[in-house]
CSV table of C-alpha atoms in Angstrom, one decimal:
chain,number,residue,atom,x,y,z
A,4,LEU,CA,0.0,0.0,0.0
A,5,PHE,CA,1.7,3.2,-1.2
A,6,ILE,CA,0.3,6.4,0.3
A,7,CYS,CA,1.1,9.5,-1.7
A,8,SER,CA,0.7,12.7,0.3
A,9,ARG,CA,-0.5,15.9,-1.3
A,10,THR,CA,1.7,18.1,0.9
A,11,VAL,CA,4.9,16.0,0.8
A,12,GLU,CA,4.9,15.0,-2.9
A,13,PRO,CA,2.4,17.2,-4.7
A,14,LEU,CA,3.6,16.4,-8.2
A,15,GLU,CA,3.3,12.6,-7.7
A,16,TYR,CA,-0.1,13.2,-6.2
A,17,TYR,CA,-1.2,15.1,-9.3
A,18,ARG,CA,0.3,12.6,-11.7
A,19,ARG,CA,-1.9,9.9,-10.2
A,20,PHE,CA,-5.0,11.9,-11.2
A,21,LEU,CA,-3.7,13.0,-14.5
A,22,LYS,CA,-3.1,9.4,-15.5
A,23,GLU,CA,-6.8,8.8,-15.1
A,24,ASN,CA,-7.5,12.0,-17.2
A,25,CYS,CA,-9.0,13.9,-14.3
A,26,ARG,CA,-7.9,16.3,-11.6
A,27,PRO,CA,-8.1,16.3,-7.7
A,28,ASP,CA,-11.1,18.7,-7.7
A,29,GLY,CA,-13.0,16.3,-10.0
A,30,ARG,CA,-12.7,18.3,-13.2
A,31,GLU,CA,-11.7,16.8,-16.6
A,32,LEU,CA,-8.6,18.1,-18.2
A,33,GLY,CA,-10.6,20.4,-20.5
A,34,GLU,CA,-13.2,21.5,-18.0
A,35,PHE,CA,-13.5,25.0,-16.6
A,36,ARG,CA,-14.4,25.9,-13.1
A,37,THR,CA,-17.8,27.5,-12.3
A,38,THR,CA,-17.8,31.0,-13.7
A,39,THR,CA,-20.1,33.6,-12.2
A,40,VAL,CA,-20.2,37.3,-13.1
A,41,ASN,CA,-22.0,40.2,-11.3
A,42,ILE,CA,-22.3,43.4,-13.3
A,43,GLY,CA,-23.4,46.9,-12.3
A,44,LYS,CA,-24.0,49.1,-9.3
A,45,CYS,CA,-26.7,46.9,-7.6
A,46,LEU,CA,-24.9,43.5,-7.8
A,47,CYS,CA,-21.2,44.5,-8.0
A,48,SER,CA,-21.2,47.1,-5.2
A,49,ILE,CA,-18.8,49.8,-6.6
A,50,THR,CA,-21.2,52.7,-6.6
A,51,THR,CA,-18.7,55.4,-7.5
A,52,ALA,CA,-17.4,53.7,-10.7
A,53,ASP,CA,-18.9,54.4,-14.1
A,54,GLY,CA,-18.9,50.7,-14.8
A,55,SER,CA,-18.0,47.7,-12.7
A,56,ALA,CA,-18.0,43.9,-12.7
A,57,LEU,CA,-17.1,41.1,-10.4
A,58,VAL,CA,-16.0,37.8,-11.8
A,59,LYS,CA,-15.5,34.5,-9.9
A,60,LEU,CA,-13.7,31.7,-11.7
A,61,GLY,CA,-14.0,28.9,-9.0
A,62,ASN,CA,-12.2,30.6,-6.1
A,63,THR,CA,-10.3,33.2,-8.1
A,64,THR,CA,-12.2,36.5,-7.6
A,65,VAL,CA,-11.4,39.6,-9.7
A,66,ILE,CA,-13.2,42.9,-9.6
A,67,CYS,CA,-12.9,45.6,-12.3
A,68,GLY,CA,-13.9,49.2,-11.9
A,69,VAL,CA,-13.9,51.7,-14.8
A,70,LYS,CA,-13.8,55.4,-14.1
A,71,ALA,CA,-14.1,57.9,-16.9
A,72,GLU,CA,-12.4,61.3,-16.7
A,73,LEU,CA,-11.8,64.1,-19.2
A,74,ALA,CA,-8.4,65.1,-20.5
A,75,ALA,CA,-6.8,66.8,-23.4
A,76,PRO,CA,-5.7,64.4,-26.1
A,77,ALA,CA,-2.0,63.9,-26.9
A,78,VAL,CA,-0.5,66.2,-29.4
A,79,ASP,CA,0.5,63.5,-31.9
A,80,SER,CA,-2.9,61.8,-31.8
A,81,ALA,CA,-5.4,64.6,-31.4
A,82,ASN,CA,-8.4,62.4,-32.2
A,83,LYS,CA,-7.7,59.6,-29.7
A,84,GLY,CA,-8.8,59.1,-26.1
A,85,TYR,CA,-6.9,57.0,-23.6
A,86,ILE,CA,-7.6,53.6,-22.0
A,87,VAL,CA,-5.4,52.9,-19.0
A,88,PRO,CA,-5.7,49.4,-17.5
A,89,ASN,CA,-4.0,48.5,-14.2
A,90,VAL,CA,-3.9,45.1,-12.6
A,91,GLU,CA,-3.3,45.0,-8.9
A,92,LEU,CA,-2.4,41.9,-6.8
A,93,PRO,CA,-2.8,43.2,-3.3
A,94,SER,CA,-1.3,41.2,-0.4
A,95,LEU,CA,-4.8,40.1,0.7
A,96,CYS,CA,-5.3,37.9,-2.4
A,97,ALA,CA,-2.5,35.4,-1.7
A,98,GLU,CA,0.4,34.8,0.6
A,99,ARG,CA,3.0,35.1,-2.1
A,100,PHE,CA,2.2,38.8,-2.8
A,101,ARG,CA,3.8,41.3,-0.5
A,102,SER,CA,2.5,44.9,0.0
A,103,GLY,CA,4.6,47.6,-1.7
A,104,PRO,CA,5.3,48.5,-5.3
A,105,PRO,CA,3.7,46.2,-7.9
A,106,GLY,CA,5.6,43.0,-8.5
A,107,GLU,CA,6.5,41.5,-11.8
A,108,GLU,CA,3.4,39.4,-12.1
A,109,ALA,CA,1.1,42.4,-11.6
A,110,GLN,CA,3.1,44.5,-14.1
A,111,ALA,CA,3.2,41.7,-16.7
A,112,ALA,CA,-0.6,41.2,-16.3
A,113,SER,CA,-1.2,45.0,-16.7
A,114,GLN,CA,0.8,44.9,-19.9
A,115,PHE,CA,-1.1,41.8,-21.1
A,116,ILE,CA,-4.5,43.5,-20.6
A,117,ALA,CA,-3.2,46.7,-22.4
A,118,ASP,CA,-2.1,44.5,-25.3
A,119,VAL,CA,-5.5,42.6,-25.4
A,120,ILE,CA,-7.4,45.9,-25.6
A,121,GLU,CA,-5.1,47.2,-28.3
A,122,ASN,CA,-4.9,44.0,-30.4
A,123,SER,CA,-8.6,43.2,-30.3
A,124,GLN,CA,-9.6,46.8,-30.9
A,125,MET,CA,-12.5,46.2,-28.5
A,126,ILE,CA,-12.7,49.9,-27.9
A,127,VAL,CA,-11.3,52.2,-30.7
A,128,LYS,CA,-9.6,55.2,-29.1
A,129,GLU,CA,-11.1,57.5,-31.8
A,130,ASP,CA,-14.5,56.7,-30.3
A,131,LEU,CA,-13.4,58.2,-27.0
A,132,CYS,CA,-12.6,61.6,-28.6
A,133,ILE,CA,-15.1,64.4,-27.8
A,134,ALA,CA,-13.5,67.4,-29.6
A,135,ASN,CA,-10.5,67.0,-31.8
A,136,GLY,CA,-7.4,68.3,-30.1
A,137,LYS,CA,-9.3,69.7,-27.1
A,138,LEU,CA,-11.2,67.1,-25.1
A,139,ALA,CA,-11.2,63.3,-24.9
A,140,TRP,CA,-12.3,60.6,-22.4
A,141,VAL,CA,-9.7,58.7,-20.3
A,142,LEU,CA,-11.0,55.3,-19.1
A,143,TYR,CA,-9.1,54.1,-16.0
A,144,CYS,CA,-9.7,50.4,-15.8
A,145,ASP,CA,-8.6,49.1,-12.4
A,146,ILE,CA,-8.6,45.3,-12.1
A,147,ILE,CA,-8.1,44.1,-8.6
A,148,CYS,CA,-7.7,40.5,-7.6
A,149,LEU,CA,-9.5,39.7,-4.3
A,150,ASP,CA,-8.7,36.0,-4.1
A,151,TYR,CA,-6.0,34.4,-6.1
A,152,ASP,CA,-6.5,30.7,-7.0
A,153,GLY,CA,-4.8,30.6,-10.4
A,154,ASN,CA,-5.9,31.7,-13.9
A,155,LEU,CA,-5.7,35.4,-13.2
A,156,LEU,CA,-5.5,36.5,-16.9
A,157,ASP,CA,-8.8,34.8,-17.9
A,158,ALA,CA,-10.7,36.3,-15.0
A,159,SER,CA,-9.1,39.8,-15.6
A,160,VAL,CA,-10.0,39.9,-19.3
A,161,PHE,CA,-13.6,38.7,-18.5
A,162,ALA,CA,-14.0,41.3,-15.7
A,163,LEU,CA,-12.7,44.0,-18.0
A,164,LEU,CA,-15.1,43.1,-20.8
A,165,ALA,CA,-18.1,42.9,-18.4
A,166,ALA,CA,-17.2,46.2,-16.7
A,167,LEU,CA,-16.8,48.0,-20.1
A,168,LYS,CA,-20.1,46.7,-21.3
A,169,ASN,CA,-21.6,48.3,-18.1
A,170,VAL,CA,-20.1,51.7,-18.5
A,171,GLN,CA,-22.5,54.6,-19.2
A,172,LEU,CA,-20.7,57.8,-20.3
A,173,PRO,CA,-22.6,61.2,-19.9
A,174,LEU,CA,-22.9,63.4,-22.9
A,175,VAL,CA,-20.3,66.1,-23.0
A,176,THR,CA,-20.6,69.2,-25.2
A,177,ILE,CA,-18.3,72.1,-25.6
A,178,ASN,CA,-19.9,75.5,-25.1
A,179,GLU,CA,-19.1,77.6,-28.2
A,180,GLU,CA,-18.9,80.9,-26.4
A,181,THR,CA,-17.0,80.0,-23.2
A,182,GLY,CA,-15.0,77.2,-24.7
A,183,LEU,CA,-15.7,75.1,-21.5
A,184,SER,CA,-17.0,71.6,-21.4
A,185,GLU,CA,-20.5,70.9,-20.2
A,186,VAL,CA,-21.3,67.5,-18.8
A,187,ASN,CA,-24.9,66.4,-19.1
A,188,LEU,CA,-25.3,63.7,-16.3
A,189,LYS,CA,-28.9,63.0,-17.2
A,190,GLN,CA,-28.2,61.8,-20.7
A,191,LYS,CA,-25.9,58.7,-20.6
A,192,ASN,CA,-24.8,56.5,-23.4
A,193,PRO,CA,-23.2,53.1,-23.3
A,194,LEU,CA,-19.7,52.5,-24.7
A,195,PHE,CA,-19.5,51.1,-28.2
A,196,ILE,CA,-17.7,47.8,-27.7
A,197,ARG,CA,-16.6,46.5,-31.2
A,198,LYS,CA,-15.1,43.1,-30.3
A,199,HIS,CA,-15.5,40.8,-27.3
A,200,PRO,CA,-12.1,39.2,-26.5
A,201,VAL,CA,-12.1,36.1,-24.2
A,202,ALA,CA,-8.9,34.6,-22.8
A,203,THR,CA,-8.4,30.9,-22.2
A,204,SER,CA,-5.4,29.8,-20.2
A,205,PHE,CA,-3.7,26.4,-20.2
A,206,ALA,CA,-1.0,24.9,-17.9
A,207,ILE,CA,1.6,22.5,-19.4
A,208,PHE,CA,2.4,19.4,-17.2
A,209,ASP,CA,5.5,17.3,-17.7
A,210,ASP,CA,6.1,18.8,-21.1
A,211,THR,CA,3.1,16.9,-22.7
A,212,LEU,CA,-0.2,17.3,-21.0
A,213,LEU,CA,-2.3,20.5,-21.4
A,214,ILE,CA,-4.9,21.3,-18.7
A,215,VAL,CA,-7.4,24.1,-18.9
A,216,ASP,CA,-8.1,26.7,-16.2
A,217,PRO,CA,-5.3,25.8,-13.7
A,218,THR,CA,-5.7,26.5,-10.0
A,219,ALA,CA,-2.9,28.2,-8.0
A,220,GLU,CA,-1.6,24.8,-6.9
A,221,GLU,CA,-1.6,23.5,-10.5
A,222,GLU,CA,0.2,26.6,-11.8
A,223,ASP,CA,3.0,26.0,-9.2
A,224,LEU,CA,3.4,22.4,-10.4
A,225,ALA,CA,3.1,23.2,-14.1
A,226,THR,CA,6.2,23.5,-16.3
A,227,GLY,CA,4.6,26.2,-18.5
A,228,THR,CA,1.5,28.2,-19.3
A,229,VAL,CA,-0.2,29.3,-22.5
A,230,THR,CA,-3.0,31.9,-22.8
A,231,ILE,CA,-5.0,32.3,-26.0
A,232,VAL,CA,-7.3,35.3,-26.5
A,233,THR,CA,-9.9,35.0,-29.3
A,234,ASP,CA,-12.7,37.3,-30.5
A,235,GLU,CA,-16.1,36.4,-31.8
A,236,GLU,CA,-14.9,36.0,-35.4
A,237,GLY,CA,-12.5,33.3,-34.4
A,238,ARG,CA,-9.5,35.6,-34.9
A,239,LEU,CA,-6.6,35.4,-32.5
A,240,CYS,CA,-6.1,38.6,-30.6
A,241,SER,CA,-3.2,37.2,-28.6
A,242,VAL,CA,-1.1,34.0,-28.2
A,243,HIS,CA,0.8,34.5,-24.9
A,244,LYS,CA,3.2,31.8,-24.1
A,245,PRO,CA,5.8,33.2,-21.7
A,246,GLY,CA,8.5,30.5,-21.9
A,247,GLY,CA,8.0,27.2,-20.2
A,248,SER,CA,8.0,23.8,-21.8
A,249,PRO,CA,8.3,23.8,-25.6
A,250,LEU,CA,5.2,22.9,-27.6
A,251,THR,CA,4.7,21.7,-31.1
A,252,GLY,CA,2.5,23.6,-33.6
A,253,ALA,CA,-0.1,20.8,-33.4
A,254,LYS,CA,-0.5,21.2,-29.6
A,255,LEU,CA,-0.8,24.9,-30.0
A,256,GLN,CA,-3.5,24.3,-32.5
A,257,ASP,CA,-5.4,22.1,-29.9
A,258,CYS,CA,-5.2,25.0,-27.5
A,259,ILE,CA,-6.6,27.4,-30.1
A,260,THR,CA,-9.5,25.1,-30.9
A,261,ARG,CA,-10.4,24.8,-27.2
A,262,ALA,CA,-10.2,28.6,-26.8
A,263,ILE,CA,-12.6,29.2,-29.6
A,264,THR,CA,-15.2,26.8,-27.9
A,265,ARG,CA,-14.7,28.6,-24.6
A,266,HIS,CA,-15.3,31.9,-26.3
A,267,LYS,CA,-18.9,30.8,-27.2
A,268,GLU,CA,-19.6,29.7,-23.6
A,269,VAL,CA,-18.4,33.0,-22.1
A,270,LYS,CA,-20.2,35.1,-24.7
A,271,LYS,CA,-23.5,33.3,-23.9
A,272,LEU,CA,-22.9,34.0,-20.2
A,273,ILE,CA,-22.2,37.6,-20.6
A,274,ASP,CA,-25.2,38.2,-22.9
A,275,LYS,CA,-27.4,36.5,-20.4
A,276,VAL,CA,-26.2,38.6,-17.5
A,277,ILE,CA,-26.4,41.9,-19.5
A,278,LYS,CA,-30.0,41.1,-20.5
A,279,SER,CA,-31.0,40.3,-16.9
A,280,ILE,CA,-29.8,43.7,-15.6
A,281,THR,CA,-31.0,45.9,-18.5
A,282,PRO,CA,-34.2,47.7,-17.4
A,283,LYS,CA,-37.0,46.8,-19.8
B,19,GLU,CA,30.4,37.3,-20.5
B,20,LEU,CA,29.3,40.1,-22.8
B,21,CYS,CA,27.9,39.7,-26.2
B,22,SER,CA,26.2,42.0,-28.7
B,23,VAL,CA,23.8,40.9,-31.4
B,24,CYS,CA,22.8,43.2,-34.2
B,25,PRO,CA,20.4,42.1,-37.0
B,26,GLY,CA,20.3,45.3,-39.2
B,27,ASP,CA,20.3,48.3,-36.9
B,28,THR,CA,18.7,46.8,-33.8
B,29,SER,CA,21.4,46.0,-31.2
B,30,VAL,CA,21.3,44.6,-27.7
B,31,LEU,CA,24.2,44.0,-25.3
B,32,ALA,CA,23.8,41.1,-23.0
B,33,GLY,CA,25.8,40.5,-19.9
B,34,LEU,CA,25.5,37.2,-18.0
B,35,TYR,CA,26.7,36.8,-14.4
B,36,GLY,CA,26.6,33.4,-12.7
B,37,PRO,CA,26.0,30.9,-11.3
B,38,ALA,CA,26.9,33.0,-8.3
B,39,GLU,CA,25.9,33.0,-4.6
B,40,ALA,CA,22.2,34.0,-4.2
B,41,LYS,CA,20.7,36.2,-1.6
B,42,LEU,CA,18.9,34.1,1.1
B,43,SER,CA,15.5,35.6,0.1
B,44,LYS,CA,15.9,34.8,-3.5
B,45,GLU,CA,17.6,31.3,-3.4
B,46,LEU,CA,15.7,28.2,-4.5
B,47,PRO,CA,16.5,25.0,-2.8
B,48,ASP,CA,16.5,22.7,-5.9
B,49,ARG,CA,17.5,24.9,-8.8
B,50,ALA,CA,19.2,28.1,-9.9
B,51,ALA,CA,17.3,31.4,-9.6
B,52,LEU,CA,17.3,33.2,-12.9
B,53,GLU,CA,16.9,37.0,-13.0
B,54,VAL,CA,16.6,39.1,-16.2
B,55,LEU,CA,16.9,42.8,-16.3
B,56,LEU,CA,16.1,44.7,-19.5
B,57,ARG,CA,17.2,48.3,-19.7
B,58,PRO,CA,15.7,50.4,-22.5
B,59,LYS,CA,17.8,52.8,-24.5
B,60,VAL,CA,16.1,55.9,-23.0
B,61,GLY,CA,14.2,56.3,-19.8
B,62,LEU,CA,13.6,54.0,-16.9
B,63,PRO,CA,12.4,50.5,-17.2
B,64,GLY,CA,8.5,50.5,-17.2
B,65,VAL,CA,5.7,48.0,-17.4
B,66,LEU,CA,6.6,47.0,-20.9
B,67,GLU,CA,10.2,46.1,-19.9
B,68,ARG,CA,8.9,44.1,-16.9
B,69,SER,CA,6.5,42.1,-19.2
B,70,ARG,CA,9.4,41.4,-21.6
B,71,GLU,CA,11.7,40.4,-18.7
B,72,GLN,CA,9.1,37.9,-17.6
B,73,LEU,CA,9.0,36.4,-21.2
B,74,LEU,CA,12.8,36.2,-21.4
B,75,ARG,CA,13.2,34.8,-17.9
B,76,GLN,CA,10.7,32.0,-18.4
B,77,THR,CA,12.2,31.2,-21.8
B,78,CYS,CA,15.7,31.0,-20.3
B,79,GLU,CA,14.5,29.0,-17.4
B,80,ALA,CA,13.1,26.4,-19.8
B,81,ALA,CA,16.4,26.2,-21.6
B,82,VAL,CA,18.9,26.3,-18.7
B,83,LEU,CA,19.5,23.2,-16.7
B,84,GLY,CA,19.0,25.0,-13.4
B,85,VAL,CA,18.9,21.8,-11.3
B,86,LEU,CA,22.6,21.4,-11.8
B,87,HIS,CA,23.3,24.6,-9.8
B,88,PRO,CA,20.9,24.7,-6.9
B,89,ARG,CA,20.9,27.7,-4.5
B,90,THR,CA,22.7,29.9,-7.0
B,91,ALA,CA,21.7,33.0,-8.9
B,92,ILE,CA,22.1,33.6,-12.6
B,93,SER,CA,21.7,37.3,-13.7
B,94,LEU,CA,21.1,38.3,-17.2
B,95,VAL,CA,21.3,42.0,-18.0
B,96,LEU,CA,20.2,43.3,-21.4
B,97,GLN,CA,20.9,46.8,-22.5
B,98,VAL,CA,19.2,48.1,-25.7
B,99,LEU,CA,21.7,50.0,-27.7
B,100,SER,CA,19.5,50.8,-30.7
B,101,ASP,CA,16.0,49.7,-31.7
B,102,ALA,CA,15.1,49.5,-35.4
B,103,GLY,CA,12.4,46.8,-35.2
B,104,SER,CA,12.3,43.1,-34.0
B,105,LEU,CA,13.7,44.1,-30.6
B,106,LEU,CA,12.3,41.1,-28.6
B,107,SER,CA,13.8,38.5,-30.9
B,108,CYS,CA,17.1,40.3,-30.8
B,109,CYS,CA,17.0,40.2,-27.0
B,110,LEU,CA,16.2,36.4,-27.2
B,111,ASN,CA,19.2,35.8,-29.5
B,112,ALA,CA,21.5,37.9,-27.3
B,113,ALA,CA,20.3,36.0,-24.2
B,114,CYS,CA,21.0,32.6,-25.8
B,115,MET,CA,24.4,33.6,-27.1
B,116,ALA,CA,25.3,35.0,-23.6
B,117,LEU,CA,24.3,31.6,-22.1
B,118,LEU,CA,26.4,29.8,-24.7
B,119,ASP,CA,29.4,32.1,-24.1
B,120,ALA,CA,29.2,31.6,-20.3
B,121,GLY,CA,29.2,27.9,-20.7
B,122,LEU,CA,26.0,27.3,-18.8
B,123,PRO,CA,24.5,23.8,-19.2
B,124,LEU,CA,21.5,24.2,-21.6
B,125,ALA,CA,18.8,21.6,-22.4
B,126,ALA,CA,18.4,23.2,-25.9
B,127,LEU,CA,19.4,26.3,-27.8
B,128,PHE,CA,16.8,28.8,-28.7
B,129,CYS,CA,16.5,31.7,-31.1
B,130,GLY,CA,14.0,34.5,-31.5
B,131,VAL,CA,12.2,35.2,-34.8
B,132,THR,CA,9.8,38.0,-35.5
B,133,CYS,CA,7.1,37.7,-38.2
B,134,ALA,CA,5.1,40.6,-39.5
B,135,LEU,CA,1.8,40.0,-41.3
B,136,GLN,CA,1.4,42.7,-43.9
B,137,PRO,CA,-2.1,44.0,-44.9
B,138,ASP,CA,-2.0,42.1,-48.1
B,139,GLY,CA,-1.3,38.8,-46.3
B,140,ALA,CA,2.4,38.4,-47.0
B,141,ILE,CA,4.7,37.2,-44.2
B,142,LEU,CA,7.8,39.2,-43.6
B,143,LEU,CA,10.6,38.0,-41.3
B,144,ASP,CA,12.7,40.3,-39.1
B,145,PRO,CA,10.7,43.4,-39.9
B,146,THR,CA,12.0,46.9,-39.5
B,147,ALA,CA,10.2,49.4,-37.2
B,148,ARG,CA,8.4,50.9,-40.1
B,149,GLN,CA,7.2,47.5,-41.4
B,150,GLU,CA,6.1,46.5,-37.8
B,151,GLN,CA,3.9,49.6,-37.6
B,152,GLU,CA,2.3,49.1,-41.0
B,153,ALA,CA,1.7,45.4,-40.4
B,154,ARG,CA,-1.6,43.9,-39.4
B,155,ALA,CA,0.0,41.7,-36.8
B,156,VAL,CA,3.5,41.1,-35.5
B,157,LEU,CA,4.3,37.7,-34.0
B,158,THR,CA,7.5,36.8,-32.1
B,159,PHE,CA,8.5,33.2,-31.4
B,160,ALA,CA,11.3,31.6,-29.5
B,161,ILE,CA,12.1,28.3,-31.3
B,162,ALA,CA,14.0,25.6,-29.6
B,163,GLY,CA,17.0,24.2,-31.3
B,164,SER,CA,16.6,20.5,-31.1
B,165,ASP,CA,13.1,19.8,-32.4
B,166,ARG,CA,12.0,23.3,-33.5
B,167,LYS,CA,9.2,23.4,-30.9
B,168,VAL,CA,7.8,26.7,-29.7
B,169,LEU,CA,9.4,27.9,-26.5
B,170,MET,CA,7.8,31.3,-26.3
B,171,ALA,CA,5.1,33.1,-28.4
B,172,THR,CA,3.7,36.6,-28.2
B,173,THR,CA,1.6,38.5,-30.6
B,174,LYS,CA,0.6,42.0,-31.3
B,175,GLY,CA,-2.5,42.8,-33.4
B,176,SER,CA,-5.0,40.2,-34.4
B,177,CYS,CA,-4.8,37.5,-37.1
B,178,SER,CA,-6.6,34.4,-38.2
B,179,VAL,CA,-5.7,30.9,-37.0
B,180,GLU,CA,-4.3,29.8,-40.4
B,181,GLU,CA,-2.1,32.9,-40.6
B,182,THR,CA,-0.7,32.2,-37.2
B,183,GLN,CA,0.2,28.6,-38.2
B,184,GLN,CA,1.8,29.9,-41.4
B,185,CYS,CA,3.9,32.4,-39.5
B,186,LEU,CA,4.9,29.7,-37.0
B,187,ALA,CA,6.0,27.4,-39.9
B,188,ALA,CA,8.0,30.3,-41.5
B,189,ALA,CA,9.7,31.0,-38.1
B,190,GLN,CA,10.6,27.4,-37.7
B,191,ARG,CA,12.2,27.3,-41.1
B,192,ALA,CA,14.1,30.6,-40.4
B,193,ALA,CA,15.4,29.3,-37.1
B,194,GLY,CA,17.9,27.1,-39.0
B,195,THR,CA,19.7,30.1,-40.4
B,196,ILE,CA,20.0,31.7,-36.9
B,197,PHE,CA,21.4,28.5,-35.4
B,198,GLN,CA,24.0,28.4,-38.1
B,199,PHE,CA,24.9,31.9,-37.2
B,200,TYR,CA,25.4,30.8,-33.6
B,201,ARG,CA,27.6,28.0,-34.7
B,202,ASP,CA,29.7,30.2,-36.9
B,203,SER,CA,30.1,32.9,-34.2
B,204,VAL,CA,31.2,30.3,-31.5
B,205,ARG,CA,33.6,28.7,-34.0
B,206,ARG,CA,35.1,32.1,-34.8
B,207,ARG,CA,35.5,32.9,-31.1
B,208,TYR,CA,37.2,29.7,-30.2
B,209,SER,CA,39.4,29.5,-33.4
B,210,LYS,CA,41.3,32.6,-32.3
B,211,CYS,CA,42.4,31.4,-28.9
């Protein structure tokens, strides 16, 4: 009788399950954890934000708040607004993160989100311009992880998408005589979201096995990770494989196929939630 | 060990230090702790540099046999001297040559290849800064030496699945040229002394 302990030999423990094509929490290798999303002021609880969403992917909890402010556009791009994403991993979400300046993981995640917004063109910066050269919107998207149990990137992209769909911007006009901006808080319009990117992350085990939606424990044991971001047309917005075990082109293709399927599931969920909170 | 790699006008200087004694807070009990520092040509390192450092670090960690040097620290410092496009793949090549030059045990060689997808669908390898800006999508891959598998992938812009596979195939073919360059450089270095 050979007893394999989860704390003493975690890798051997996991290998036992992977041999039977399942994982300790009962999921299959290609199965996601339960995804729930709360959007808006009533459910999500950020009352001061212009748009907010809370996403739970199993235990991983990520909240995104979007605040819109006015600013002058940059000199070299006078017809473009700004979108500034920021991912924070405060020390309350996991033991490994210390308080202080953002660590490498938070900064890399912020850069990843900025790349996803830019690559997918989900919001075109020209749409955020109010008056050419004078006034434009700045969208500060703050993504904060409240509980880190792996798969931060998927949850962050989902929270960002849900929060942006919830944003209502007031109408801003520039008074011809005074040259000052007038904000009409009574008339609000939603943002025009052109594309809906969805991220799917995989962990690579022992150089061969690919498992979807890794938990924090699985991420620590894995030898590499891959994140694929797709939009509704099946186009790839991002293939993010930061080092780790080498993969063949065929394995990468399997990941892409699974990511496209996941996109449909997530799109359905978001549409359902948006419909349920829209006043009739 | 210092080594400078310049395809065209992009040039990156790589300095590798190690395996040296690691600080108690940073040492890992079973493997070497790898650290990558990327310094841009102008300004202080920002979020983009941190993100690239993470890509480079995890790629090098997959290639270096860290288990042979436990509780040590390997530091790789990359200084960008000039940027005329394909910067990330230049950094990858510089990193690999620095690892070779230092004599660190490697599981496989790796090289960086950048592909730009032009608006008309043509694939361009090692694009200049101008070509990168005009391109629909720019994909950077780190290809492993032994079996041409993908060690690292990062994309900018969006493209279809078929185009990604085509770029990957083109990058894998081009990797052969870069590995030949590595061999020639190392041969030249050791033929003198």
